[in-house]
Amino acid sequence: MDLEKLLTDRLGPAFATAAGVPVNPVVRRSPRADFQSDAALALARRVGRPPRDIAAEVLEYADLADVCSVAEVSGPGFLNLTVADAALAGLVSALATDPRLGVPVSAEPETVVIDYSAPNVAKEMHVGHLRSTVIGDAASRLLEWLGHRVLRANHLGDWGTPFGMLIEHLADLGEAEAAREMSMGDLDSFYKAARVKFDADEAFAERSRLRVVALQGRDPMTLRLWRLLVEQSERYFLTVYDMLDVTLTERDFHGESSYNDLLTAVVEDLGRLGLLRESDGAACVFPPGSVGRDGEPLPLIVRKSDGGYGYAATDLAAIRQRTGTLGATRLLYVVGLPQRRHFEMVYAVAAQAGWLSPPARAVHVGFGSILGSDGRMLRSRVGGSVKLVGLLEEAIARATALARERNPDLNKAEAAEVGRAVGIGAVKYADLSNDRHRDYVLDWERMLSLDGNTAPYLQYAYSRIQSIFRRAGTAAPPHAVVSLAEPAERALAFELVGFGRVVGEVAENLEFHHLAGYLYRLAAAFSAFYERCPVLRAEEPVRDSRLVLCDLTARVLRQGLHLLGIRTPERM
Ligand code: ARG
């Protein structure tokens, strides 16, 4: 149990008795004591009594003796609470023997579908897909750890009209040559070459259009070529996932095409419910609340005028399947913020159709863009979109060079291992430590720095603790008596017992920068502790107590970083 909760449970009934109404005491960390509650101030107006009187009465009723060493009224009616050293030490001891580090398994496990990564076949993954992949993977790891059944849905863009020209281009090149080009990860030039031919060569364009018809008609020869494109791309994406250390596998590809057979049922359901309207030959739904800038209602196009189905229809079919067949109650869509409108409309229509009703709900886990140092959308030197693999290779190369420079004792293999963990970790952490709703600037110097809120700083803190234990020659004694006499010990203990609370909050809002910020504060508190409190040179029983603090810090750092998908090398 975390301290905010413990104190809230103690103060809540006391406030209720004093005020005669249920009150949330809103306990929070305080610069004046350890914690404070300002609830008496708001309450004073409601019940027409001076806040100091209310606060004093609350202290009479509240059962705080075993938790607080000091509980007093201050200023206009604040309650200042100082946690007793023994109480804090007791919580730390409980944590030391808890394999889950104070994070309970969810009392209401759910089936959660996480729609993330979702690159497009025969196209390079861009930095937007990087963000989706990194954030979605952290969400998967976190919710799985909390005991939910997590279904990863890699909603690959593997269907649609561009496939006509892509298949024709593939046929022109010959299968062997096409496979060679794509396996080198040169998806963009393949796509661009097809596009150029399509625009310049009318005969090719005509063939491409016929190809789309053949594809939609499930012509076996065409399907075979299409599958080749999909397989080559999937193989390439898997190499990127491997490099990125994400948990996505080939089993998680659920491409848009996998919903093809469900699309007619979607239209039938919507028709039966009377939700379809025709607009310029297309079958549309006008969900309530969706209006354009001109105030006109906005349609979600379910079936196009040529009879084809698009992006929206597929997303509707996916929701229908995820809640209906898979039994999911929480649907998460980790997709860039520009697609917000699309998802709002899709969710609204799915709700109207009865595919998304409580307890099932869908949430757009949106995110901003990655910017270059010029503050504009990240572009390569020649102006094109930045190739993801290139970016990751650069991160690893820079981190490996830094590792060798910082620690000449590392042999070549160790330096390569550290370089990979730190380089990839830095890229992911830069993403996850920023508020996902905002854009952020990709800054190599900053994200690889050993100072500040960075992956290397946290990884270094972890490895430093491992080196303490290497020197100690023993593990921390889990049942050691914890004592917290020094302010730096107390400050570290407060951070340690706060892990469960942060994890619980992030599981709800999926704002991983709060977890990152927490880990950073923890590492900083450890640094301050380690500067002021000798560990190995301390006398028993203080030495063992401090070893417990070291060990817990390392375990929380490792688990926290693991949830973010970041490795923790034992030495750096
Ligand atoms: N493939 C799309 C893109 O690259 C993202 C798909 C997101 N997921 C979804 N269910 N629509 O923009």
Coordinates of C-alpha atoms in Angstrom, one line a residue, residues 5-568:
K5 CA -3.5 5.8 0.1
L6 CA -2.7 4.8 3.7
L7 CA -3.1 8.4 4.9
T8 CA -6.2 9.0 2.8
D9 CA -7.8 5.9 4.4
R10 CA -7.0 7.2 7.9
L11 CA -8.0 10.8 7.3
G12 CA -11.1 10.2 5.2
P13 CA -13.3 8.9 8.0
A14 CA -12.1 11.6 10.4
F15 CA -13.0 14.3 7.9
A16 CA -16.4 12.6 7.3
T17 CA -17.1 12.7 11.1
A18 CA -16.0 16.3 11.4
A19 CA -17.9 17.5 8.4
G20 CA -20.9 15.2 8.4
V21 CA -20.3 14.5 4.7
P22 CA -17.9 12.2 2.8
V23 CA -14.7 14.1 2.0
N24 CA -11.7 13.2 -0.1
P25 CA -8.8 14.5 2.0
V26 CA -6.5 14.9 -1.1
V27 CA -3.3 13.9 0.5
R28 CA -0.2 14.9 -1.4
R29 CA 3.6 15.2 -1.0
S30 CA 4.5 18.4 0.7
P31 CA 7.4 20.8 0.9
R32 CA 6.5 21.6 4.5
A33 CA 6.2 18.1 6.0
D34 CA 6.2 14.8 4.3
F35 CA 2.5 15.1 3.3
Q36 CA -0.2 17.6 3.5
S37 CA -4.0 17.8 3.2
D38 CA -5.7 21.0 2.4
A39 CA -9.2 19.6 2.4
A40 CA -10.3 21.6 5.5
L41 CA -10.0 24.8 3.5
A42 CA -12.4 23.8 0.8
L43 CA -14.7 22.3 3.4
A44 CA -14.9 25.4 5.5
R45 CA -17.0 27.2 2.9
R46 CA -19.3 24.2 2.6
V47 CA -20.0 23.7 6.2
G48 CA -19.5 27.3 7.4
R49 CA -16.8 26.8 10.0
P50 CA -13.3 28.1 10.3
P51 CA -10.9 25.7 8.5
R52 CA -8.5 25.6 11.5
D53 CA -11.3 24.3 13.7
I54 CA -12.2 21.6 11.2
A55 CA -8.6 20.6 10.8
A56 CA -8.1 20.4 14.6
E57 CA -11.2 18.2 14.9
V58 CA -10.0 15.9 12.2
L59 CA -6.8 15.4 14.1
E60 CA -8.8 14.4 17.2
Y61 CA -10.7 11.7 15.3
A62 CA -8.0 10.5 12.9
D63 CA -6.1 7.3 13.9
L64 CA -2.6 8.3 12.9
A65 CA -0.5 7.2 15.8
D66 CA 1.2 4.2 14.1
V67 CA 1.9 6.2 10.8
C68 CA 2.8 9.7 11.8
S69 CA 5.3 11.1 14.2
V70 CA 3.9 14.6 13.8
A71 CA 0.4 15.6 12.7
E72 CA -0.4 19.3 13.1
V73 CA -2.6 22.1 11.9
S74 CA -0.7 24.9 10.2
G75 CA -1.4 28.2 8.5
P76 CA -5.0 28.8 7.6
G77 CA -5.9 25.2 8.1
F78 CA -3.5 22.9 6.4
L79 CA -2.8 19.5 7.9
N80 CA 0.9 18.7 7.9
L81 CA 1.9 15.1 8.3
T82 CA 5.3 13.7 9.1
V83 CA 5.6 10.0 8.6
A84 CA 7.2 8.1 11.5
D85 CA 10.6 6.6 10.6
A86 CA 9.4 3.2 11.8
A87 CA 6.3 3.3 9.7
L88 CA 8.3 4.2 6.6
A89 CA 10.9 1.5 7.4
G90 CA 8.1 -1.0 7.8
L91 CA 6.9 -0.3 4.3
V92 CA 10.4 -0.6 2.9
S93 CA 10.9 -3.9 4.6
A94 CA 7.6 -5.2 3.1
L95 CA 8.8 -4.1 -0.3
A96 CA 12.1 -5.9 0.1
T97 CA 10.4 -9.2 0.2
D98 CA 7.7 -8.4 -2.4
P99 CA 8.6 -9.8 -5.8
R100 CA 6.1 -7.3 -7.3
L101 CA 7.7 -4.3 -5.6
G102 CA 4.4 -3.0 -4.3
V103 CA 2.5 -3.3 -7.6
P104 CA -0.5 -5.6 -7.2
V105 CA -1.9 -7.7 -10.0
S106 CA -5.1 -6.1 -11.3
A107 CA -8.2 -7.1 -9.3
E108 CA -10.3 -6.9 -12.5
P109 CA -8.2 -8.4 -15.3
E110 CA -9.4 -7.5 -18.8
T111 CA -8.8 -8.5 -22.4
V112 CA -7.0 -5.5 -23.9
V113 CA -6.4 -5.1 -27.6
I114 CA -3.5 -2.8 -28.3
D115 CA -3.4 -1.6 -31.9
Y116 CA 0.1 -0.3 -32.5
S117 CA 3.1 -0.1 -34.9
A118 CA 1.0 -0.7 -38.0
P119 CA 3.4 0.2 -40.8
N120 CA 2.4 -0.1 -44.4
V121 CA 3.4 -2.9 -46.8
A122 CA 6.1 -1.9 -49.4
K123 CA 6.7 1.4 -47.6
E124 CA 9.4 2.3 -45.2
M125 CA 8.5 2.7 -41.5
H126 CA 8.8 6.3 -40.6
V127 CA 9.3 8.0 -37.3
G128 CA 5.6 8.1 -36.6
H129 CA 5.7 4.3 -36.7
L130 CA 8.6 4.4 -34.3
R131 CA 6.6 6.3 -31.7
S132 CA 3.6 4.0 -32.1
T133 CA 5.8 1.0 -31.8
V134 CA 7.6 2.2 -28.7
I135 CA 4.6 3.5 -26.9
G136 CA 2.4 0.6 -27.8
D137 CA 5.1 -1.8 -26.7
A138 CA 5.4 -0.1 -23.3
A139 CA 1.6 -0.3 -22.9
S140 CA 1.7 -4.0 -23.8
R141 CA 4.4 -4.8 -21.3
L142 CA 2.8 -2.8 -18.5
L143 CA -0.8 -4.1 -18.9
E144 CA 0.5 -7.7 -19.2
W145 CA 2.5 -7.3 -16.0
L146 CA -0.6 -6.2 -14.3
G147 CA -2.3 -9.4 -15.2
H148 CA -4.4 -8.3 -18.2
R149 CA -4.7 -10.5 -21.3
V150 CA -3.0 -8.3 -23.9
L151 CA -3.6 -8.9 -27.6
R152 CA -1.1 -7.1 -29.7
A153 CA -2.7 -6.0 -33.0
N154 CA -0.3 -4.9 -35.6
H155 CA -2.8 -3.4 -38.0
L156 CA -0.5 -3.6 -41.1
G157 CA -1.6 -1.6 -44.1
D158 CA -1.7 -4.4 -46.5
W159 CA -4.7 -3.7 -48.8
G160 CA -6.0 -1.0 -51.1
T161 CA -5.7 0.5 -54.5
P162 CA -1.9 1.1 -54.4
F163 CA -1.4 -2.6 -54.5
G164 CA -2.4 -2.7 -58.2
M165 CA 0.7 -0.7 -59.2
L166 CA 2.9 -2.4 -56.6
I167 CA 2.0 -5.9 -57.9
E168 CA 2.5 -4.7 -61.5
H169 CA 5.9 -3.3 -60.7
L170 CA 6.8 -6.5 -58.9
A171 CA 5.8 -8.5 -62.0
D172 CA 7.9 -6.2 -64.2
L173 CA 11.0 -6.6 -62.0
G174 CA 10.7 -10.3 -61.7
E175 CA 10.1 -11.9 -58.3
A176 CA 13.7 -12.6 -57.5
E177 CA 14.9 -9.0 -58.2
A178 CA 11.9 -7.6 -56.3
A179 CA 12.6 -9.8 -53.3
R180 CA 16.3 -8.7 -53.3
E181 CA 15.4 -5.0 -53.4
M182 CA 12.9 -5.4 -50.5
S183 CA 15.1 -7.5 -48.3
M184 CA 17.6 -4.8 -48.3
G185 CA 15.0 -2.7 -46.7
D186 CA 14.7 -0.5 -49.7
L187 CA 11.0 -0.3 -49.5
D188 CA 10.6 3.3 -50.3
S189 CA 12.5 3.2 -53.6
F190 CA 10.4 0.2 -54.6
Y191 CA 7.2 2.1 -53.9
K192 CA 8.5 5.3 -55.5
A193 CA 9.5 3.5 -58.7
A194 CA 6.1 2.0 -59.0
R195 CA 4.5 5.4 -58.4
V196 CA 6.7 7.1 -61.1
K197 CA 5.8 4.4 -63.7
F198 CA 2.1 4.8 -62.7
D199 CA 2.2 8.5 -63.3
A200 CA 4.3 8.4 -66.5
D201 CA 3.1 5.3 -68.3
E202 CA -0.5 5.1 -69.2
A203 CA -0.3 1.4 -70.2
F204 CA 1.2 0.6 -66.8
A205 CA -1.5 2.6 -65.1
E206 CA -4.2 0.7 -66.9
R207 CA -2.6 -2.6 -66.0
S208 CA -2.4 -1.5 -62.4
R209 CA -6.1 -0.7 -62.4
L210 CA -6.9 -4.1 -63.8
R211 CA -4.7 -5.6 -61.1
V212 CA -6.7 -4.0 -58.4
V213 CA -9.8 -5.6 -59.8
A214 CA -8.0 -9.0 -60.0
L215 CA -6.9 -8.6 -56.4
Q216 CA -10.4 -7.8 -55.2
G217 CA -11.6 -10.7 -57.2
R218 CA -9.1 -12.9 -55.4
D219 CA -7.4 -14.0 -58.6
P220 CA -5.0 -16.7 -57.4
M221 CA -2.0 -15.5 -59.4
T222 CA -2.5 -12.0 -58.2
L223 CA -2.9 -13.1 -54.6
R224 CA 0.3 -15.0 -54.8
L225 CA 2.2 -11.8 -55.9
W226 CA 0.4 -9.8 -53.3
R227 CA 1.4 -12.3 -50.6
L228 CA 5.0 -12.0 -51.7
L229 CA 4.9 -8.3 -51.2
V230 CA 3.4 -8.7 -47.8
E231 CA 5.8 -11.4 -46.7
Q232 CA 8.9 -9.5 -47.8
S233 CA 7.7 -6.4 -45.9
E234 CA 6.8 -8.4 -42.8
R235 CA 10.2 -10.0 -42.7
Y236 CA 11.8 -6.6 -42.9
F237 CA 9.6 -5.1 -40.2
L238 CA 10.5 -8.0 -37.9
T239 CA 14.2 -7.1 -38.3
V240 CA 13.4 -3.6 -37.2
Y241 CA 11.4 -4.9 -34.2
D242 CA 14.3 -7.1 -33.3
M243 CA 16.7 -4.2 -33.4
L244 CA 14.3 -2.1 -31.3
D245 CA 13.8 -4.8 -28.7
V246 CA 10.0 -4.8 -28.9
T247 CA 7.8 -7.7 -28.0
L248 CA 6.0 -7.8 -31.4
T249 CA 6.2 -11.1 -33.3
E250 CA 5.0 -12.5 -36.6
R251 CA 1.9 -13.7 -34.7
D252 CA 0.8 -10.2 -34.1
F253 CA 0.4 -9.1 -37.7
H254 CA -3.3 -8.6 -38.2
G255 CA -3.3 -6.7 -41.5
E256 CA -6.2 -4.7 -42.8
S257 CA -6.8 -7.5 -45.3
S258 CA -7.6 -9.9 -42.5
Y259 CA -10.9 -8.1 -42.1
N260 CA -12.0 -8.4 -45.7
D261 CA -14.4 -11.2 -45.1
L262 CA -16.1 -9.3 -42.3
L263 CA -16.8 -6.1 -44.2
T264 CA -20.1 -7.1 -45.8
A265 CA -21.5 -8.1 -42.4
V266 CA -20.5 -4.6 -41.1
V267 CA -22.5 -3.0 -43.9
E268 CA -25.4 -5.3 -43.3
D269 CA -25.5 -4.5 -39.6
L270 CA -25.3 -0.8 -40.2
G271 CA -28.1 -1.1 -42.9
R272 CA -30.3 -3.1 -40.6
L273 CA -30.0 -0.5 -37.9
G274 CA -30.9 2.2 -40.4
L275 CA -27.6 4.0 -39.9
L276 CA -26.5 4.1 -43.6
R277 CA -27.1 7.2 -45.8
E278 CA -26.1 7.5 -49.4
S279 CA -23.9 10.4 -50.2
D280 CA -22.4 10.9 -53.8
G281 CA -22.9 7.1 -54.4
A282 CA -21.0 6.1 -51.2
A283 CA -22.6 4.4 -48.2
C284 CA -22.0 6.6 -45.2
V285 CA -22.8 7.0 -41.5
F286 CA -23.1 10.5 -40.0
P287 CA -22.3 9.9 -36.4
P288 CA -23.8 12.4 -34.0
G289 CA -21.5 15.2 -33.0
S290 CA -19.3 15.0 -36.0
V291 CA -19.4 18.3 -37.9
G292 CA -16.9 20.0 -40.1
R293 CA -15.6 23.5 -39.9
D294 CA -18.6 24.8 -41.9
G295 CA -21.0 23.2 -39.4
E296 CA -22.0 20.5 -41.9
P297 CA -22.3 16.9 -40.6
L298 CA -19.3 14.8 -41.5
P299 CA -19.7 11.4 -43.0
L300 CA -17.7 8.3 -42.2
I301 CA -17.5 6.5 -45.6
V302 CA -18.2 2.8 -45.1
R303 CA -18.4 1.8 -48.7
K304 CA -17.0 3.9 -51.5
S305 CA -19.0 4.7 -54.6
D306 CA -17.0 2.2 -56.6
G307 CA -18.1 -0.5 -54.2
G308 CA -14.7 -0.8 -52.5
Y309 CA -14.1 -0.5 -48.8
G310 CA -11.6 1.8 -47.2
Y311 CA -9.7 2.5 -44.0
A312 CA -12.8 3.3 -41.9
A313 CA -14.7 0.1 -42.9
T314 CA -11.7 -2.0 -41.8
D315 CA -11.5 -0.2 -38.5
L316 CA -15.2 -0.8 -37.9
A317 CA -14.8 -4.5 -38.7
A318 CA -11.9 -4.7 -36.4
I319 CA -13.8 -3.2 -33.5
R320 CA -16.7 -5.6 -34.1
Q321 CA -14.3 -8.5 -34.0
R322 CA -12.2 -7.3 -31.1
T323 CA -15.2 -6.8 -28.8
G324 CA -17.5 -9.5 -30.2
T325 CA -15.2 -12.4 -31.0
L326 CA -12.2 -11.7 -28.9
G327 CA -14.1 -10.4 -25.9
A328 CA -12.0 -7.3 -25.4
T329 CA -13.3 -4.6 -23.1
R330 CA -10.4 -2.1 -23.6
L331 CA -9.3 -1.2 -27.1
L332 CA -6.2 1.0 -27.4
Y333 CA -5.1 2.7 -30.6
V334 CA -1.6 4.0 -30.5
V335 CA -1.7 6.2 -33.5
G336 CA -0.6 9.8 -34.3
L337 CA -2.8 12.7 -33.2
P338 CA -3.6 13.7 -36.8
Q339 CA -5.9 10.6 -37.0
R340 CA -7.9 11.7 -33.9
R341 CA -11.0 12.8 -35.9
H342 CA -11.0 9.4 -37.7
F343 CA -11.0 7.5 -34.5
E344 CA -13.6 9.7 -32.8
M345 CA -16.0 9.0 -35.7
V346 CA -15.2 5.3 -35.9
Y347 CA -15.8 4.9 -32.2
A348 CA -19.0 6.8 -32.4
V349 CA -20.3 4.7 -35.2
A350 CA -19.2 1.5 -33.4
A351 CA -21.1 2.6 -30.4
Q352 CA -24.2 3.3 -32.4
A353 CA -24.0 -0.1 -34.0
G354 CA -23.7 -1.7 -30.5
W355 CA -20.2 -3.1 -31.1
L356 CA -18.7 -0.8 -28.4
S357 CA -20.9 -0.6 -25.3
P358 CA -19.8 -0.5 -21.7
P359 CA -17.8 -2.0 -20.2
A360 CA -16.1 -2.1 -23.6
R361 CA -14.4 1.2 -24.5
A362 CA -11.9 2.4 -27.1
V363 CA -9.3 5.0 -26.5
H364 CA -7.1 6.8 -29.0
V365 CA -3.6 6.9 -27.4
G366 CA -2.5 9.7 -29.6
F367 CA 1.0 11.2 -30.0
G368 CA 2.8 14.2 -31.5
S369 CA 5.6 14.3 -34.0
I370 CA 9.4 13.9 -33.7
L371 CA 11.1 17.1 -34.9
G372 CA 14.6 17.8 -36.2
S373 CA 17.0 20.3 -34.6
D374 CA 15.5 23.0 -36.7
G375 CA 12.2 22.5 -35.0
R376 CA 10.5 21.1 -38.1
M377 CA 9.3 17.6 -38.9
L378 CA 12.3 15.3 -38.9
R379 CA 13.7 15.0 -42.4
S380 CA 16.8 13.3 -43.9
R381 CA 19.6 15.5 -45.3
V382 CA 18.2 15.1 -48.8
G383 CA 14.7 16.0 -47.6
G384 CA 13.0 12.7 -47.6
S385 CA 11.5 11.0 -44.5
V386 CA 14.1 9.6 -42.2
K387 CA 14.8 5.9 -42.5
L388 CA 14.1 4.3 -39.2
V389 CA 16.9 1.7 -39.4
G390 CA 19.4 4.4 -40.2
L391 CA 18.4 6.3 -37.1
L392 CA 18.7 3.2 -34.9
E393 CA 22.1 2.3 -36.4
E394 CA 23.3 5.8 -35.7
A395 CA 22.1 5.6 -32.1
I396 CA 23.9 2.3 -31.5
A397 CA 27.1 3.6 -33.2
R398 CA 27.2 6.7 -31.1
A399 CA 26.4 4.8 -27.9
T400 CA 29.1 2.2 -28.6
A401 CA 31.7 4.9 -29.2
L402 CA 30.7 6.6 -26.0
A403 CA 30.8 3.3 -24.0
R404 CA 34.4 2.6 -25.1
E405 CA 35.4 6.2 -24.3
R406 CA 33.8 6.1 -20.9
N407 CA 34.9 2.7 -19.8
P408 CA 38.2 1.5 -21.5
D409 CA 38.0 -1.7 -19.4
L410 CA 35.1 -3.0 -21.5
N411 CA 36.2 -5.5 -24.1
K412 CA 34.9 -5.3 -27.7
A413 CA 31.9 -7.6 -27.2
E414 CA 30.9 -5.9 -23.9
A415 CA 31.1 -2.4 -25.5
A416 CA 28.9 -3.6 -28.4
E417 CA 26.4 -5.0 -25.9
V418 CA 26.4 -1.8 -23.9
G419 CA 26.2 0.3 -27.0
R420 CA 23.2 -1.5 -28.2
A421 CA 21.3 -1.3 -24.9
V422 CA 22.2 2.3 -24.4
G423 CA 21.7 3.5 -28.0
I424 CA 18.3 1.8 -28.4
G425 CA 17.4 2.6 -24.8
A426 CA 18.2 6.3 -25.4
V427 CA 15.9 6.5 -28.5
K428 CA 13.0 4.8 -26.7
Y429 CA 13.5 6.8 -23.5
A430 CA 13.6 10.1 -25.4
D431 CA 10.2 9.2 -26.8
L432 CA 8.6 7.8 -23.6
S433 CA 9.9 10.5 -21.3
N434 CA 8.2 13.2 -23.3
D435 CA 4.5 13.9 -22.9
R436 CA 3.2 11.9 -25.8
H437 CA 0.7 14.6 -26.7
R438 CA 3.5 16.9 -27.6
D439 CA 6.1 17.1 -30.4
Y440 CA 9.7 16.7 -29.3
V441 CA 13.1 17.4 -30.8
L442 CA 15.4 14.5 -31.5
D443 CA 18.6 15.6 -29.9
W444 CA 21.5 13.1 -29.9
E445 CA 23.7 14.9 -27.4
R446 CA 20.9 15.2 -24.9
M447 CA 19.5 11.8 -25.1
L448 CA 22.9 10.0 -24.9
S449 CA 24.0 12.2 -22.0
L450 CA 24.8 10.7 -18.7
D451 CA 23.2 13.6 -16.9
G452 CA 19.6 14.5 -16.8
N453 CA 16.4 12.6 -17.5
T454 CA 17.9 10.1 -20.0
A455 CA 18.2 6.4 -20.4
P456 CA 21.9 6.3 -19.9
Y457 CA 21.6 8.2 -16.6
L458 CA 19.1 5.5 -15.3
Q459 CA 21.1 2.6 -16.7
Y460 CA 24.2 4.0 -15.2
A461 CA 22.5 4.3 -11.8
Y462 CA 21.5 0.7 -12.1
S463 CA 25.0 -0.5 -13.1
R464 CA 26.5 1.5 -10.3
I465 CA 24.4 -0.4 -7.7
Q466 CA 25.4 -3.7 -9.3
S467 CA 29.0 -2.8 -8.8
I468 CA 28.4 -2.1 -5.1
F469 CA 27.1 -5.7 -4.8
R470 CA 30.1 -7.0 -6.8
R471 CA 32.4 -5.3 -4.3
A472 CA 30.2 -6.4 -1.3
G473 CA 30.4 -10.0 -2.6
T474 CA 26.9 -10.7 -1.2
A475 CA 23.3 -10.0 -2.1
A476 CA 21.2 -7.8 0.1
P477 CA 19.8 -9.6 3.1
P478 CA 16.1 -9.4 2.4
H479 CA 15.1 -9.6 6.0
A480 CA 17.5 -7.1 7.3
V481 CA 16.1 -4.6 9.7
V482 CA 15.6 -1.3 7.8
S483 CA 16.4 1.9 9.7
L484 CA 16.0 5.4 8.2
A485 CA 17.9 7.9 10.3
E486 CA 19.4 10.1 7.6
P487 CA 17.2 12.6 5.6
A488 CA 18.7 11.1 2.4
E489 CA 17.6 7.6 3.4
R490 CA 14.1 8.8 4.1
A491 CA 13.9 10.7 0.8
L492 CA 15.0 7.6 -1.1
A493 CA 12.5 5.4 0.9
F494 CA 9.6 7.8 0.0
E495 CA 10.5 7.3 -3.7
L496 CA 10.7 3.5 -3.4
V497 CA 7.3 3.1 -1.8
G498 CA 5.8 5.3 -4.5
F499 CA 6.4 2.9 -7.4
G500 CA 3.0 1.1 -7.1
R501 CA 1.1 4.4 -7.2
V502 CA 2.8 5.7 -10.3
V503 CA 2.4 2.3 -12.1
G504 CA -1.3 2.3 -11.3
E505 CA -1.8 5.8 -12.7
V506 CA 0.1 5.1 -15.8
A507 CA -1.8 1.9 -16.5
E508 CA -4.9 4.2 -16.7
N509 CA -3.6 7.2 -18.6
L510 CA -0.8 5.5 -20.6
E511 CA 1.3 8.7 -20.0
F512 CA 4.7 7.0 -19.8
H513 CA 6.5 10.3 -19.1
H514 CA 5.1 10.0 -15.5
L515 CA 6.8 6.6 -15.1
A516 CA 10.0 8.0 -16.7
G517 CA 9.9 11.1 -14.4
Y518 CA 9.4 8.8 -11.4
L519 CA 12.4 6.7 -12.3
Y520 CA 14.5 9.8 -12.8
R521 CA 13.5 11.1 -9.3
L522 CA 14.3 7.7 -7.9
A523 CA 17.8 7.6 -9.5
A524 CA 18.4 11.2 -8.3
A525 CA 17.3 10.3 -4.8
F526 CA 19.7 7.3 -4.9
S527 CA 22.6 9.5 -6.0
A528 CA 22.0 11.9 -3.2
F529 CA 21.8 9.0 -0.7
Y530 CA 24.9 7.4 -2.0
E531 CA 26.9 10.6 -1.8
R532 CA 25.9 11.2 1.8
C533 CA 25.5 7.7 3.2
P534 CA 28.4 5.3 3.0
V535 CA 27.2 1.8 2.4
L536 CA 30.0 -0.8 2.4
R537 CA 32.0 1.2 5.0
A538 CA 29.0 1.5 7.4
E539 CA 28.8 -0.4 10.6
E540 CA 26.2 -3.2 11.0
P541 CA 23.2 -3.1 11.3
V542 CA 23.2 0.2 9.2
R543 CA 25.2 -1.5 6.4
D544 CA 22.6 -4.2 5.8
S545 CA 19.8 -1.7 6.0
R546 CA 21.6 0.4 3.3
L547 CA 22.2 -2.6 1.2
V548 CA 18.5 -3.2 1.2
L549 CA 17.9 0.3 0.0
C550 CA 20.5 -0.2 -2.8
D551 CA 19.0 -3.5 -3.8
L552 CA 15.4 -2.2 -3.9
T553 CA 16.5 0.8 -5.9
A554 CA 18.1 -1.4 -8.5
R555 CA 15.1 -3.7 -8.7
V556 CA 12.7 -0.8 -9.1
L557 CA 14.9 0.7 -11.8
R558 CA 15.2 -2.5 -13.6
Q559 CA 11.5 -3.3 -13.5
G560 CA 10.6 0.3 -14.4
L561 CA 12.9 0.3 -17.4
H562 CA 11.9 -3.1 -18.4
L563 CA 8.3 -1.9 -18.6
L564 CA 9.5 0.9 -20.9
G565 CA 11.3 -1.8 -23.0
I566 CA 14.7 -0.7 -22.0
R567 CA 17.6 -2.9 -21.0
T568 CA 19.7 -2.6 -17.9

